[in-house]
PDB file of C-alpha atoms and ligand atoms in Angstrom:
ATOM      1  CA  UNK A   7       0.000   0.000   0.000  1.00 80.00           C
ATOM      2  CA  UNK A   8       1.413   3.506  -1.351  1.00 94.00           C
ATOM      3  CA  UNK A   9      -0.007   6.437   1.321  1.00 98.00           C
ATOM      4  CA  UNK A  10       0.588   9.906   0.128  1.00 98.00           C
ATOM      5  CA  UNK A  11       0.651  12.697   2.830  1.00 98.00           C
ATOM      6  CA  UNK A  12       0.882  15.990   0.887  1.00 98.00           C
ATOM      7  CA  UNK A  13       1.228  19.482   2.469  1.00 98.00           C
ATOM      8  CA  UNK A  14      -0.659  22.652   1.160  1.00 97.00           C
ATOM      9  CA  UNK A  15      -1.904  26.095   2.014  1.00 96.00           C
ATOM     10  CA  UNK A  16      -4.671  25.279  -1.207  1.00 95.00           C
ATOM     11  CA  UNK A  17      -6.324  21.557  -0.227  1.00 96.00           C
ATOM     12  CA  UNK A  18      -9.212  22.840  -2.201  1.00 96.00           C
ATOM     13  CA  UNK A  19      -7.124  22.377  -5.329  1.00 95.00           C
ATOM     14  CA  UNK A  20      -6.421  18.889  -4.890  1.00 95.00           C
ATOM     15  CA  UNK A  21      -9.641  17.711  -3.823  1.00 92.00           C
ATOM     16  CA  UNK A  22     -10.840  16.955  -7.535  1.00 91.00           C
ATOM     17  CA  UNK A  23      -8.105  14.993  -9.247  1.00 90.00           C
ATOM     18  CA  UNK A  24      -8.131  12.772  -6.532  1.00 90.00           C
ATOM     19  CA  UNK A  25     -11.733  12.268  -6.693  1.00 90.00           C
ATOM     20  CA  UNK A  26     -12.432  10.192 -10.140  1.00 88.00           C
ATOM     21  CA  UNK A  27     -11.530   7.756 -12.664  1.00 88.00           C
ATOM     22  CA  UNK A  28      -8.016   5.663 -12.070  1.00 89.00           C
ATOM     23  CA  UNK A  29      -6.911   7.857  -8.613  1.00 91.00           C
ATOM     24  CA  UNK A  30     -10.372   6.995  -6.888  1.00 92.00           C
ATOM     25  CA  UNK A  31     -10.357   3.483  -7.480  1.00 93.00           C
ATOM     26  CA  UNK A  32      -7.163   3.286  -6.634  1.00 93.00           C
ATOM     27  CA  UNK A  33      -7.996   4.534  -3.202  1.00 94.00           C
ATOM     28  CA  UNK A  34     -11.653   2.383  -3.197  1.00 95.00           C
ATOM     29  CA  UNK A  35      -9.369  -0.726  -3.927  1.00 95.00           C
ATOM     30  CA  UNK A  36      -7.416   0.121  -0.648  1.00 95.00           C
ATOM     31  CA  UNK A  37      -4.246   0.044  -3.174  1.00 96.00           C
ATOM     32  CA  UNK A  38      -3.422   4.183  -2.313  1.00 97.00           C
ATOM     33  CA  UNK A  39      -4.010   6.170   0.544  1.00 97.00           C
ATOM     34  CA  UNK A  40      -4.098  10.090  -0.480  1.00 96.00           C
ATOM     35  CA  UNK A  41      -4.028  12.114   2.851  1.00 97.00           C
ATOM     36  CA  UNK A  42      -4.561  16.334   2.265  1.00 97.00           C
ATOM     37  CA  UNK A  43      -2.792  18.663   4.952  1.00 98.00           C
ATOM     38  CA  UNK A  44      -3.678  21.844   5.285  1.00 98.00           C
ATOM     39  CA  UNK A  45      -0.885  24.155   6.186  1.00 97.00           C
ATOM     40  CA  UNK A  46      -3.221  26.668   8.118  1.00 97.00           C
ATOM     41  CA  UNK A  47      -4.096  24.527  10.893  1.00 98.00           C
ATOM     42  CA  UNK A  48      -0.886  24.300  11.651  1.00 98.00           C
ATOM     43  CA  UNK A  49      -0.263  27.939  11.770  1.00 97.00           C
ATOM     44  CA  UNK A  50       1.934  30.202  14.063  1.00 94.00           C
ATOM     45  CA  UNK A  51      -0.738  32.531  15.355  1.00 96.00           C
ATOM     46  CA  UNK A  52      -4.587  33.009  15.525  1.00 96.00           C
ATOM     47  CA  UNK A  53      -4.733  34.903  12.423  1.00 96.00           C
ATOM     48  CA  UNK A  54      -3.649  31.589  10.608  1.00 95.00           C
ATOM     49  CA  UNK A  55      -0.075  33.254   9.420  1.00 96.00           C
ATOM     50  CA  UNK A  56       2.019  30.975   7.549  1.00 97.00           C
ATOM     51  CA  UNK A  57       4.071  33.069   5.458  1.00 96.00           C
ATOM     52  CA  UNK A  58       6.181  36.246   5.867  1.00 96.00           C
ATOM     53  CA  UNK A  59       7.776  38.826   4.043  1.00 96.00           C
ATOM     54  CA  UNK A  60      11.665  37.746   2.962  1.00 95.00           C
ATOM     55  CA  UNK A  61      14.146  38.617   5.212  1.00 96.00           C
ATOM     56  CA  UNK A  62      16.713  41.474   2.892  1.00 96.00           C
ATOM     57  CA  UNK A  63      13.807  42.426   1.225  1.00 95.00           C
ATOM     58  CA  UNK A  64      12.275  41.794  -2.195  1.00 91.00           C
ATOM     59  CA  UNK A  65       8.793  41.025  -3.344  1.00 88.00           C
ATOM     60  CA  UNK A  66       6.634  37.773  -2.449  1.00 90.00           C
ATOM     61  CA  UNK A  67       5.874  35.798   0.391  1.00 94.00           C
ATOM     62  CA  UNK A  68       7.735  33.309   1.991  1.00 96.00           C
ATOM     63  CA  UNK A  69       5.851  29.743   3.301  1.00 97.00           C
ATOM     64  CA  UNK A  70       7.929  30.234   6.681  1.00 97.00           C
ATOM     65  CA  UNK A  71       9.234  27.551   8.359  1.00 98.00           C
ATOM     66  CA  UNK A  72       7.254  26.741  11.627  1.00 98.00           C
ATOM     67  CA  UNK A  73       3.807  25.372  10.467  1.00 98.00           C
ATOM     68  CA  UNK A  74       5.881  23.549   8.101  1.00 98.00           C
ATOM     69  CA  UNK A  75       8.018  21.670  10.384  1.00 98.00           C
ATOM     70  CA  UNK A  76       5.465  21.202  12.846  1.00 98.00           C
ATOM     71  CA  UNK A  77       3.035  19.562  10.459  1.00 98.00           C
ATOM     72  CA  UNK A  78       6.081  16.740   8.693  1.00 98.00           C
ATOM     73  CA  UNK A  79       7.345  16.227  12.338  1.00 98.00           C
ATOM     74  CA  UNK A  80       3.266  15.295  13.020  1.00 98.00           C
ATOM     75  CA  UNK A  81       3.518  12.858  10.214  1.00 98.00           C
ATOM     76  CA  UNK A  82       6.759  11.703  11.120  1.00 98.00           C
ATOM     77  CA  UNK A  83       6.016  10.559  14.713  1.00 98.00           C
ATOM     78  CA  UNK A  84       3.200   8.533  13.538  1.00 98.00           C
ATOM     79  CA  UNK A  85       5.031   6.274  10.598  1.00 98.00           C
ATOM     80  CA  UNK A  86       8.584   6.083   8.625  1.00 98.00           C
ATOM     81  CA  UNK A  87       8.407   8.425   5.532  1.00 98.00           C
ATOM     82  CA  UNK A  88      10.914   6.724   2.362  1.00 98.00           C
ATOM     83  CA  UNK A  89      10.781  10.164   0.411  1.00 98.00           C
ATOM     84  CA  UNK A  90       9.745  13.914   1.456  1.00 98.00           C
ATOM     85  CA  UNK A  91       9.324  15.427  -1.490  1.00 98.00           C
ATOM     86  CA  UNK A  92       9.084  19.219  -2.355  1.00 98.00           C
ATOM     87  CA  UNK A  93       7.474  20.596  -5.686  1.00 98.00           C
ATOM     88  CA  UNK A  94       9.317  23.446  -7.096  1.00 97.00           C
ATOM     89  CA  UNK A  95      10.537  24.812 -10.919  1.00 96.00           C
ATOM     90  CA  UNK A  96      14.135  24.091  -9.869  1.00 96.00           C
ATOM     91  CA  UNK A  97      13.964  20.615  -8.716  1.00 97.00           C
ATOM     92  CA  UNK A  98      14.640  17.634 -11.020  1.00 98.00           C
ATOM     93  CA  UNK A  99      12.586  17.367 -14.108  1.00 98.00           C
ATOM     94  CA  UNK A 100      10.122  14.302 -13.640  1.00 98.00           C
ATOM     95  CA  UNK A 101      10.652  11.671 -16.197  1.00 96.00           C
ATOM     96  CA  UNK A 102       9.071   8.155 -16.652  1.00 95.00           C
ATOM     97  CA  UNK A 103      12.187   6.530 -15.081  1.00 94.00           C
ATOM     98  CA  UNK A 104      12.318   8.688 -11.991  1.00 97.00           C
ATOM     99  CA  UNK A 105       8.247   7.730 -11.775  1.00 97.00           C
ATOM    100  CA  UNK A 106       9.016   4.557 -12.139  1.00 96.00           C
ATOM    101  CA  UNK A 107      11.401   4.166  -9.075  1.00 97.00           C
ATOM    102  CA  UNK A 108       9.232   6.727  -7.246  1.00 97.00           C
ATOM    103  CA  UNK A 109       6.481   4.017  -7.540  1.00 96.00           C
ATOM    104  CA  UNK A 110       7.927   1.368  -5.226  1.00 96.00           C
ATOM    105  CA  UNK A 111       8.056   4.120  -2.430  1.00 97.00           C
ATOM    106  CA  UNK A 112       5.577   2.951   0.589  1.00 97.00           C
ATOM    107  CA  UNK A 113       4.631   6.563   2.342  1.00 98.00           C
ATOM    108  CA  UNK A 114       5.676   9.762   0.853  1.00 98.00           C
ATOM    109  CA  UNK A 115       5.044  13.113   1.979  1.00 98.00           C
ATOM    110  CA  UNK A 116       4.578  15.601  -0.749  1.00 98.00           C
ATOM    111  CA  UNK A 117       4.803  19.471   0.423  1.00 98.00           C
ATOM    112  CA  UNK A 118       3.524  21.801  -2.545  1.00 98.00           C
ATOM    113  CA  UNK A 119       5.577  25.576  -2.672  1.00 93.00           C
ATOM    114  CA  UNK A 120       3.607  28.623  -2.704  1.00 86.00           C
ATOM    115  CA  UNK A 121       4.385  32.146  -3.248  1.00 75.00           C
ATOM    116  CA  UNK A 122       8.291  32.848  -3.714  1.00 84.00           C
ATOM    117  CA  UNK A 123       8.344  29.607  -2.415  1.00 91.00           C
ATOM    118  CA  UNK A 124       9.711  28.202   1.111  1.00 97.00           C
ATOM    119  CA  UNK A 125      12.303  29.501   3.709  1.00 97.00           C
ATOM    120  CA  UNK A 126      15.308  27.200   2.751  1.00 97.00           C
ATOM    121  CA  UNK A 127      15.568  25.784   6.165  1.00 98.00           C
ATOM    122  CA  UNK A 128      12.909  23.716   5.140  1.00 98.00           C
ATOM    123  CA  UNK A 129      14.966  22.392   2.259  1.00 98.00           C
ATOM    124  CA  UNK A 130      17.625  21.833   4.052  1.00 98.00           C
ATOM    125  CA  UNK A 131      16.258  20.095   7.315  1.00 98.00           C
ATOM    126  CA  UNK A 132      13.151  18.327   5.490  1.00 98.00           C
ATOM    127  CA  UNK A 133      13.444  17.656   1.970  1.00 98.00           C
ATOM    128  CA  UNK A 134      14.529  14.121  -0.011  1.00 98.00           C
ATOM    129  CA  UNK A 135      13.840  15.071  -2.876  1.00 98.00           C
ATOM    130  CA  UNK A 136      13.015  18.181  -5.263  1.00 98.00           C
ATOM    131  CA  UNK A 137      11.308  17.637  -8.085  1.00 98.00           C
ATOM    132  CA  UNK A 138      10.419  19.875 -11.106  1.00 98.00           C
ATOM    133  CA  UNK A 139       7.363  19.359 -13.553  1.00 98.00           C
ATOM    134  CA  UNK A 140       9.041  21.052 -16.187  1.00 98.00           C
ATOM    135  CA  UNK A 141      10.651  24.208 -16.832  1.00 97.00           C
ATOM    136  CA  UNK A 142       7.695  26.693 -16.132  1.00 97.00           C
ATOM    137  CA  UNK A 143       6.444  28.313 -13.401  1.00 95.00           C
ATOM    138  CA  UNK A 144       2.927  27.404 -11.784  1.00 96.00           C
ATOM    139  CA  UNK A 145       1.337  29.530  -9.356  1.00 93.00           C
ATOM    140  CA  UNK A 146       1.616  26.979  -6.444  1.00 95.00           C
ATOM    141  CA  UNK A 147       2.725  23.262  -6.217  1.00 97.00           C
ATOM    142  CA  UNK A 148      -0.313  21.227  -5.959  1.00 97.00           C
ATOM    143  CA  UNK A 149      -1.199  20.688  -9.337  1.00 97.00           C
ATOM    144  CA  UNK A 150       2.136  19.629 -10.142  1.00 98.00           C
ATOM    145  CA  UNK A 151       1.862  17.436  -6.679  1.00 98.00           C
ATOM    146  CA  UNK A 152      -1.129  16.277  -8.584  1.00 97.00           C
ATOM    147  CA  UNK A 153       0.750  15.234 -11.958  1.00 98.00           C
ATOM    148  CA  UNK A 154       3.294  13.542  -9.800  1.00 98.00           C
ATOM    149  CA  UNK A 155       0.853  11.805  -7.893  1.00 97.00           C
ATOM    150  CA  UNK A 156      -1.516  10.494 -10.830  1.00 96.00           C
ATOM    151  CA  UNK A 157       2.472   9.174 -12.647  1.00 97.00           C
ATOM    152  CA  UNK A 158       3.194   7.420  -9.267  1.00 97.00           C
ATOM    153  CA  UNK A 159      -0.414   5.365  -8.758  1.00 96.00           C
ATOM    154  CA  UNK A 160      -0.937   4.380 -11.941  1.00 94.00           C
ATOM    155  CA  UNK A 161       2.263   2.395 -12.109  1.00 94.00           C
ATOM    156  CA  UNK A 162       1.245   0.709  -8.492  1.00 94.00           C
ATOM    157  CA  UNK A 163       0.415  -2.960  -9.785  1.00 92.00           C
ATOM    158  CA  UNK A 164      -3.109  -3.475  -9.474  1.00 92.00           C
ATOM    159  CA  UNK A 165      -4.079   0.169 -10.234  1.00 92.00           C
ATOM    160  CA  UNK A 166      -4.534  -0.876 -14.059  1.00 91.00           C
ATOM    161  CA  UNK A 167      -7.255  -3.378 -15.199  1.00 82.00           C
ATOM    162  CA  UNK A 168      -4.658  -4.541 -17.547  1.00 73.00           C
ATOM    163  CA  UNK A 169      -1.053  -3.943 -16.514  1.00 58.00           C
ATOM    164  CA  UNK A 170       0.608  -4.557 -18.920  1.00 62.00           C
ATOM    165  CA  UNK A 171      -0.809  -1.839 -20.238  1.00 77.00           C
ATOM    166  CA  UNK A 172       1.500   0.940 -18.381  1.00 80.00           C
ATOM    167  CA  UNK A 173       4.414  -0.923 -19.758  1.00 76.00           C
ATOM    168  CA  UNK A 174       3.240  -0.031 -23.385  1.00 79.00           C
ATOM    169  CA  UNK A 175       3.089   3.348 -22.241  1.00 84.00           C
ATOM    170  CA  UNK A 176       5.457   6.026 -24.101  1.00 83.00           C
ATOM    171  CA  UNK A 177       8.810   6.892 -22.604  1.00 86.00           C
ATOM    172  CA  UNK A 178       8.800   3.410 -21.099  1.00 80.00           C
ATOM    173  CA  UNK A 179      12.199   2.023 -23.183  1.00 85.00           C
ATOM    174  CA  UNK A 180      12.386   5.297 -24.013  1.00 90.00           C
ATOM    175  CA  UNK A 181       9.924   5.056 -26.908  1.00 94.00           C
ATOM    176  CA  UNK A 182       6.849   7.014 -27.650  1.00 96.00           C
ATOM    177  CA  UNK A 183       3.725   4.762 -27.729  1.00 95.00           C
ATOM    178  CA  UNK A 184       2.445   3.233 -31.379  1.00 96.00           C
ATOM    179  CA  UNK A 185      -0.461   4.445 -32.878  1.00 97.00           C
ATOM    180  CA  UNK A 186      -3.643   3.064 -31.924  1.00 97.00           C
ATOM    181  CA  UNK A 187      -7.496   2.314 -33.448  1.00 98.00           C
ATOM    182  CA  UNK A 188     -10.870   1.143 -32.776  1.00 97.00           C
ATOM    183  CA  UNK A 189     -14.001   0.626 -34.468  1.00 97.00           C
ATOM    184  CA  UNK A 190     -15.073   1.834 -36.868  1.00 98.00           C
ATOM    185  CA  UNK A 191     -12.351   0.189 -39.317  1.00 98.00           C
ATOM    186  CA  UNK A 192     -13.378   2.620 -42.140  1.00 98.00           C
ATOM    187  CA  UNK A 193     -13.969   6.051 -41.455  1.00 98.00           C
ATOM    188  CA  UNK A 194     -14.467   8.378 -44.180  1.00 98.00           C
ATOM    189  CA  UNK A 195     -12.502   6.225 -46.152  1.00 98.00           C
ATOM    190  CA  UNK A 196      -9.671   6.149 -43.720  1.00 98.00           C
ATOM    191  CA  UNK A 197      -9.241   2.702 -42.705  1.00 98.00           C
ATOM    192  CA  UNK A 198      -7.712   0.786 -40.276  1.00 98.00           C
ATOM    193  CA  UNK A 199      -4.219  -0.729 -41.193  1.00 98.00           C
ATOM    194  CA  UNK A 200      -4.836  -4.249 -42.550  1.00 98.00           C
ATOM    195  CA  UNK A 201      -2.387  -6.143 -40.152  1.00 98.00           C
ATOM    196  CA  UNK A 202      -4.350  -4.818 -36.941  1.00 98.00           C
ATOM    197  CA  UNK A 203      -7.064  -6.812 -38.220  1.00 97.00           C
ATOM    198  CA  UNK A 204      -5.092  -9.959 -39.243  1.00 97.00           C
ATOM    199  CA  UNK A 205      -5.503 -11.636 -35.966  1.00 97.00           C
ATOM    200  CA  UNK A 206      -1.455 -12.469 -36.696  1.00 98.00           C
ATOM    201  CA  UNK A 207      -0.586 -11.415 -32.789  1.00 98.00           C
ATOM    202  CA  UNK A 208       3.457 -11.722 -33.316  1.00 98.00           C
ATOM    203  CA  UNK A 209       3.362 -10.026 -36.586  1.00 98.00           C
ATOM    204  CA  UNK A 210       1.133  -6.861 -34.761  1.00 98.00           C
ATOM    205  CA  UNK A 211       3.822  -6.712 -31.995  1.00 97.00           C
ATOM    206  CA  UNK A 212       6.299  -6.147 -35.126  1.00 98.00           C
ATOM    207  CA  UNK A 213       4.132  -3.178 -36.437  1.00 98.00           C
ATOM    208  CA  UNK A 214       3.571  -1.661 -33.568  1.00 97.00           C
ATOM    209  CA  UNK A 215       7.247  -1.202 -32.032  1.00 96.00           C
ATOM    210  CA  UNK A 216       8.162  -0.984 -35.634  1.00 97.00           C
ATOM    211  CA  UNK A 217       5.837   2.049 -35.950  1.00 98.00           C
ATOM    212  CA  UNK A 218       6.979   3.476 -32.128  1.00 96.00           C
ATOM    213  CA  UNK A 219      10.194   3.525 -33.288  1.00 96.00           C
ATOM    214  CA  UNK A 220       8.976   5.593 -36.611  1.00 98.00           C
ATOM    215  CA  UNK A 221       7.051   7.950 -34.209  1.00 97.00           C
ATOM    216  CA  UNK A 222       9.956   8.410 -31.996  1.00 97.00           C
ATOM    217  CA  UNK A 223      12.492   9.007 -34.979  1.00 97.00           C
ATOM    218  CA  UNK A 224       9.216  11.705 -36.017  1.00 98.00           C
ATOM    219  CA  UNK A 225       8.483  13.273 -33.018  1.00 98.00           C
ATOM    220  CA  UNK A 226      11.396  12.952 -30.252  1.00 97.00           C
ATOM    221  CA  UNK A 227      14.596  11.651 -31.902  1.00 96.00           C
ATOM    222  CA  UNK A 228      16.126  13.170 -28.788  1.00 95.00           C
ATOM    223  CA  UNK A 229      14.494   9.693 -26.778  1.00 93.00           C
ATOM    224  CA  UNK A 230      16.583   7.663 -29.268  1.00 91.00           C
ATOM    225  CA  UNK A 231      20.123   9.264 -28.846  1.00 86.00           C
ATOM    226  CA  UNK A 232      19.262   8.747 -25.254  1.00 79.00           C
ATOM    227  CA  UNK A 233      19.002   5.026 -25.913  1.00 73.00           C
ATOM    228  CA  UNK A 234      22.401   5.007 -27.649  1.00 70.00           C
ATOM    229  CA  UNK A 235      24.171   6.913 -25.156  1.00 72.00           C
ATOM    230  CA  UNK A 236      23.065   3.827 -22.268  1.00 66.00           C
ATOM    231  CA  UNK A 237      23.896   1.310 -24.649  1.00 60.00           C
ATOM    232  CA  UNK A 238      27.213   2.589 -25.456  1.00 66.00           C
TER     233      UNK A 238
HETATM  234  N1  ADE B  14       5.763  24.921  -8.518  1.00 71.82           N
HETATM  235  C1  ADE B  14       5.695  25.937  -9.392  1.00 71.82           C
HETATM  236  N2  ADE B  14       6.100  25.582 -10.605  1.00 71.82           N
HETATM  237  C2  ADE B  14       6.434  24.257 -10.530  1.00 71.82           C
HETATM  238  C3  ADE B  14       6.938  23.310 -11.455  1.00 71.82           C
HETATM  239  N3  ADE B  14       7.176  23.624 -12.723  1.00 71.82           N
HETATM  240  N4  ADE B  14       7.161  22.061 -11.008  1.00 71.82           N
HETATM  241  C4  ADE B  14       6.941  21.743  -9.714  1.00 71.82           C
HETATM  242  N5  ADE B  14       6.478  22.598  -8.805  1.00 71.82           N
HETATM  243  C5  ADE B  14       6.225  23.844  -9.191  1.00 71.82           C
END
């Protein structure tokens, strides 16, 4: 069982893409546990204060560092955490490998930035791991927490009716994914390529990587010099 405890001043935003499709039955299958913290209760004052100006000046708030450790330190005293992880533009860039070993983590904590981000204390004293969505800035962490999240349950065996079906996912060997079709098998005059209708199951498996490796030359032929360089 995978239990995610993540961190935010905005729950709110997180409450939905938990809520349906793969991520819910994840959780109804008792296969993911997706816990929301929110940062105000664990605030320094009355008036629910959990950022402050930057000390030396400059604009944007600062997520300071009191509710913050107070609230992993909770979560800490109740169970062994294998990653704390912190969402921010300059963290690593998530790729399919790093979701992939990110997957066989049991309980994770997840704290999503906010504002100019957090005092680095926290970074220091805290944080596992940093990790980047990609190289743009969102206006908080949480739906990036989100995308992470979603890349990290769907890998969890048992999450997919048909498993093997995240291991014909693109990036996975670093390849993009084949092109795929369903009924009808003539639209418009567009039809269906004959060998997906053969029934010929090895010679399909030969199209289709055949044709992932033509999409991949197409589309990303930077996934294919990566491929070199770790066979080399
Ligand atoms: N917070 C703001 N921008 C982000 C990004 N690109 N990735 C992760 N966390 C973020």
């Amino acid at each position: 069982m995978t239990r995610f405890d993540i961190i935010t001043c905005q729950p709110h935003l997180l409450t939905g893409p938990f809520d349906h499709s793969i991520l819910k039955r994840a959780q109804d299958k008792g296969l993911v546990e997706v816990h929301l913290h929110d940062l105000r209760k664990y605030a320094i004052n009355k008036h629910g204060q959990i950022d402050d100006y930057a000390f030396g000046g400059g604009a944007g708030m600062v997520l300071m560092i009191e509710p913050i450790a107070k609230c992993i330190r909770e979560l800490q005293a109740q169970r062994s955490y294998d990653a704390v992880i912190y969402m921010t533009p300059d963290g690593q860039t998530l790729n399919q490998p790093m979701a992939n070993r990110l997957s066989l983590l049991e309980n994770v904590i997840i704290l999503c930035g906010h504002y100019k981000g957090v005092d680095q204390r926290v970074r220091d004293m805290f944080i596992t791991h940093e990790i980047s969505i990609g190289d743009y800035v969102l206006s908080g962490g949480e739906l990036a927490a989100a995308v992470l999240a979603d890349s990290l349950i769907r890998l969890i065996p048992g999450v997919l009716n048909d498993e093997s079906s995240a291991l014909s996912d693109s990036f996975q060997d670093n390849l993009l994914a084949p092109p795929v079709y369903s009924r009808p098998a003539d639209f418009e005059g567009r039809s269906v390529p004959d060998i997906l209708l053969s029934g010929n199951t090895p010679k399909v498996e030969e199209w289709r990587f055949d044709q992932a490796v033509k999409r991949t030359k197409r589309l990303r032929p930077d996934l294919l010099a990566e491929n070199k360089k770790s066979t080399d």
